C-alpha cells in the first residue's frame, strides 16, 4: 500500500511531500511508515506523530491539498467515517470529524 500527497508550507516557504507506505513484506501486519520530504532541505524524515486511530487500510487515493494541509477520507478502527488531515507546517495529523449522513460517501 502506498499513499502520497504534495503541498506548500507557507510558514516555512517550503514544498513538502508526504508518503505513507506499508512494506510489501508486512501486508499481513499493520505497520505503516510515514515519511516527509522537504524540498527546501532536500531531506526525508520519518514522522512518528501518527495517532493510533488512523486506519490506513481504508484510505483512498492521493492526499488533497488545501489550507496548508493534506486530506484523505478513511474510517476509524470502529468503522466511523473521518477525514484525516496532515498539517504541513506543524507536521502532524489531525482528525476532521464528519457524518456520512451529512455527506454522501
PDB file of C-alpha atoms in Angstrom:
ATOM      1  CA  UNK A   1       0.000   0.000   0.000  1.00  0.00           C
ATOM      2  CA  UNK A   2       1.199   3.462  -0.837  1.00  0.00           C
ATOM      3  CA  UNK A   3      -0.320   6.924  -0.404  1.00  0.00           C
ATOM      4  CA  UNK A   4       1.206  10.306  -1.023  1.00  0.00           C
ATOM      5  CA  UNK A   5       0.427  13.995  -1.032  1.00  0.00           C
ATOM      6  CA  UNK A   6       2.235  17.162  -2.056  1.00  0.00           C
ATOM      7  CA  UNK A   7       1.708  20.712  -0.831  1.00  0.00           C
ATOM      8  CA  UNK A   8       3.179  24.038   0.179  1.00  0.00           C
ATOM      9  CA  UNK A   9       4.103  25.061   3.731  1.00  0.00           C
ATOM     10  CA  UNK A  10       3.659  28.843   3.566  1.00  0.00           C
ATOM     11  CA  UNK A  11       5.065  29.494   7.055  1.00  0.00           C
ATOM     12  CA  UNK A  12       8.398  27.838   6.232  1.00  0.00           C
ATOM     13  CA  UNK A  13       8.322  28.680   2.493  1.00  0.00           C
ATOM     14  CA  UNK A  14       8.788  25.012   1.639  1.00  0.00           C
ATOM     15  CA  UNK A  15       7.198  22.449  -0.647  1.00  0.00           C
ATOM     16  CA  UNK A  16       6.704  19.112   1.092  1.00  0.00           C
ATOM     17  CA  UNK A  17       5.731  15.616   0.055  1.00  0.00           C
ATOM     18  CA  UNK A  18       4.210  13.124   2.474  1.00  0.00           C
ATOM     19  CA  UNK A  19       4.489   9.410   1.792  1.00  0.00           C
ATOM     20  CA  UNK A  20       2.576   6.747   3.704  1.00  0.00           C
ATOM     21  CA  UNK A  21       3.656   3.220   2.844  1.00  0.00           C
ATOM     22  CA  UNK A  22       3.368  -0.332   4.054  1.00  0.00           C
ATOM     23  CA  UNK A  23       6.276  -2.546   3.005  1.00  0.00           C
ATOM     24  CA  UNK A  24       5.161  -5.497   0.897  1.00  0.00           C
ATOM     25  CA  UNK A  25       6.630  -7.949   3.397  1.00  0.00           C
ATOM     26  CA  UNK A  26       4.324  -6.581   6.112  1.00  0.00           C
ATOM     27  CA  UNK A  27       0.934  -6.703   4.350  1.00  0.00           C
ATOM     28  CA  UNK A  28      -0.254  -9.169   6.993  1.00  0.00           C
ATOM     29  CA  UNK A  29       0.785  -6.768   9.763  1.00  0.00           C
ATOM     30  CA  UNK A  30      -0.326  -3.235  10.440  1.00  0.00           C
ATOM     31  CA  UNK A  31       2.960  -1.354  10.289  1.00  0.00           C
ATOM     32  CA  UNK A  32       2.961   1.758   8.125  1.00  0.00           C
ATOM     33  CA  UNK A  33       5.747   4.254   7.580  1.00  0.00           C
ATOM     34  CA  UNK A  34       5.051   7.967   7.342  1.00  0.00           C
ATOM     35  CA  UNK A  35       7.893   9.861   5.686  1.00  0.00           C
ATOM     36  CA  UNK A  36       8.040  13.574   4.886  1.00  0.00           C
ATOM     37  CA  UNK A  37      10.258  15.146   2.229  1.00  0.00           C
ATOM     38  CA  UNK A  38      11.258  18.817   2.350  1.00  0.00           C
ATOM     39  CA  UNK A  39      12.260  20.377  -0.955  1.00  0.00           C
ATOM     40  CA  UNK A  40      13.939  23.237   0.934  1.00  0.00           C
ATOM     41  CA  UNK A  41      16.287  20.978   2.907  1.00  0.00           C
ATOM     42  CA  UNK A  42      16.301  18.066   0.431  1.00  0.00           C
ATOM     43  CA  UNK A  43      15.811  15.668   3.367  1.00  0.00           C
ATOM     44  CA  UNK A  44      13.409  12.780   4.053  1.00  0.00           C
ATOM     45  CA  UNK A  45      12.372  12.403   7.716  1.00  0.00           C
ATOM     46  CA  UNK A  46      10.251   9.726   9.309  1.00  0.00           C
ATOM     47  CA  UNK A  47       7.226  11.118  11.124  1.00  0.00           C
ATOM     48  CA  UNK A  48       6.494   9.451  14.446  1.00  0.00           C
ATOM     49  CA  UNK A  49       3.422  11.539  15.336  1.00  0.00           C
ATOM     50  CA  UNK A  50       0.902   9.080  13.914  1.00  0.00           C
ATOM     51  CA  UNK A  51      -2.246   8.715  16.036  1.00  0.00           C
ATOM     52  CA  UNK A  52      -3.378   5.156  16.638  1.00  0.00           C
ATOM     53  CA  UNK A  53      -6.935   5.832  15.464  1.00  0.00           C
ATOM     54  CA  UNK A  54      -5.918   6.261  11.817  1.00  0.00           C
ATOM     55  CA  UNK A  55      -6.897   3.239   9.756  1.00  0.00           C
ATOM     56  CA  UNK A  56      -4.546   3.496   6.774  1.00  0.00           C
ATOM     57  CA  UNK A  57      -6.009   0.304   5.295  1.00  0.00           C
ATOM     58  CA  UNK A  58      -9.210   2.137   4.339  1.00  0.00           C
ATOM     59  CA  UNK A  59      -7.565   5.297   2.974  1.00  0.00           C
ATOM     60  CA  UNK A  60      -8.060   6.058  -0.671  1.00  0.00           C
ATOM     61  CA  UNK A  61      -6.007   7.865  -3.286  1.00  0.00           C
ATOM     62  CA  UNK A  62      -3.673  10.827  -3.156  1.00  0.00           C
ATOM     63  CA  UNK A  63      -3.948  13.481  -0.478  1.00  0.00           C
ATOM     64  CA  UNK A  64      -5.864  16.618  -1.417  1.00  0.00           C
ATOM     65  CA  UNK A  65      -4.022  19.840  -0.550  1.00  0.00           C
ATOM     66  CA  UNK A  66      -5.945  22.778   0.963  1.00  0.00           C
ATOM     67  CA  UNK A  67      -5.189  25.318   3.710  1.00  0.00           C
ATOM     68  CA  UNK A  68      -1.623  24.066   4.309  1.00  0.00           C
ATOM     69  CA  UNK A  69      -2.817  20.505   4.981  1.00  0.00           C
ATOM     70  CA  UNK A  70      -3.204  17.258   3.058  1.00  0.00           C
ATOM     71  CA  UNK A  71      -6.553  15.461   3.425  1.00  0.00           C
ATOM     72  CA  UNK A  72      -7.749  11.871   2.998  1.00  0.00           C
ATOM     73  CA  UNK A  73     -11.001  10.096   3.802  1.00  0.00           C
ATOM     74  CA  UNK A  74     -10.820   6.907   5.822  1.00  0.00           C
ATOM     75  CA  UNK A  75     -12.514   5.116   8.692  1.00  0.00           C
ATOM     76  CA  UNK A  76     -11.504   4.668  12.299  1.00  0.00           C
ATOM     77  CA  UNK A  77     -10.906   1.201  13.735  1.00  0.00           C
ATOM     78  CA  UNK A  78     -14.548   1.218  14.903  1.00  0.00           C
ATOM     79  CA  UNK A  79     -15.669   1.966  11.293  1.00  0.00           C
ATOM     80  CA  UNK A  80     -16.634   5.642  11.717  1.00  0.00           C
ATOM     81  CA  UNK A  81     -16.060   7.812   8.656  1.00  0.00           C
ATOM     82  CA  UNK A  82     -13.434  10.513   9.200  1.00  0.00           C
ATOM     83  CA  UNK A  83     -11.285  12.919   7.280  1.00  0.00           C
ATOM     84  CA  UNK A  84      -7.611  12.750   8.214  1.00  0.00           C
ATOM     85  CA  UNK A  85      -5.508  15.867   7.714  1.00  0.00           C
ATOM     86  CA  UNK A  86      -1.750  16.243   7.839  1.00  0.00           C
ATOM     87  CA  UNK A  87      -0.692  19.809   8.682  1.00  0.00           C
ATOM     88  CA  UNK A  88       2.432  20.555   6.637  1.00  0.00           C
ATOM     89  CA  UNK A  89       3.578  23.347   8.976  1.00  0.00           C
ATOM     90  CA  UNK A  90       3.093  21.520  12.290  1.00  0.00           C
ATOM     91  CA  UNK A  91       3.949  18.180  10.650  1.00  0.00           C
ATOM     92  CA  UNK A  92       1.233  16.332  12.497  1.00  0.00           C
ATOM     93  CA  UNK A  93      -2.018  14.503  11.806  1.00  0.00           C
ATOM     94  CA  UNK A  94      -5.425  15.643  12.975  1.00  0.00           C
ATOM     95  CA  UNK A  95      -8.908  14.221  12.627  1.00  0.00           C
ATOM     96  CA  UNK A  96     -11.673  16.224  10.958  1.00  0.00           C
ATOM     97  CA  UNK A  97     -14.972  14.653  12.018  1.00  0.00           C
ATOM     98  CA  UNK A  98     -17.903  14.477   9.657  1.00  0.00           C
ATOM     99  CA  UNK A  99     -21.037  12.428   9.364  1.00  0.00           C
ATOM    100  CA  UNK A 100     -21.545  10.250   6.320  1.00  0.00           C
ATOM    101  CA  UNK A 101     -25.245  11.019   6.787  1.00  0.00           C
ATOM    102  CA  UNK A 102     -24.465  14.674   6.011  1.00  0.00           C
ATOM    103  CA  UNK A 103     -22.089  13.945   3.146  1.00  0.00           C
ATOM    104  CA  UNK A 104     -22.717  11.003   0.827  1.00  0.00           C
ATOM    105  CA  UNK A 105     -19.639   8.781   0.818  1.00  0.00           C
TER     106      UNK A 105
END
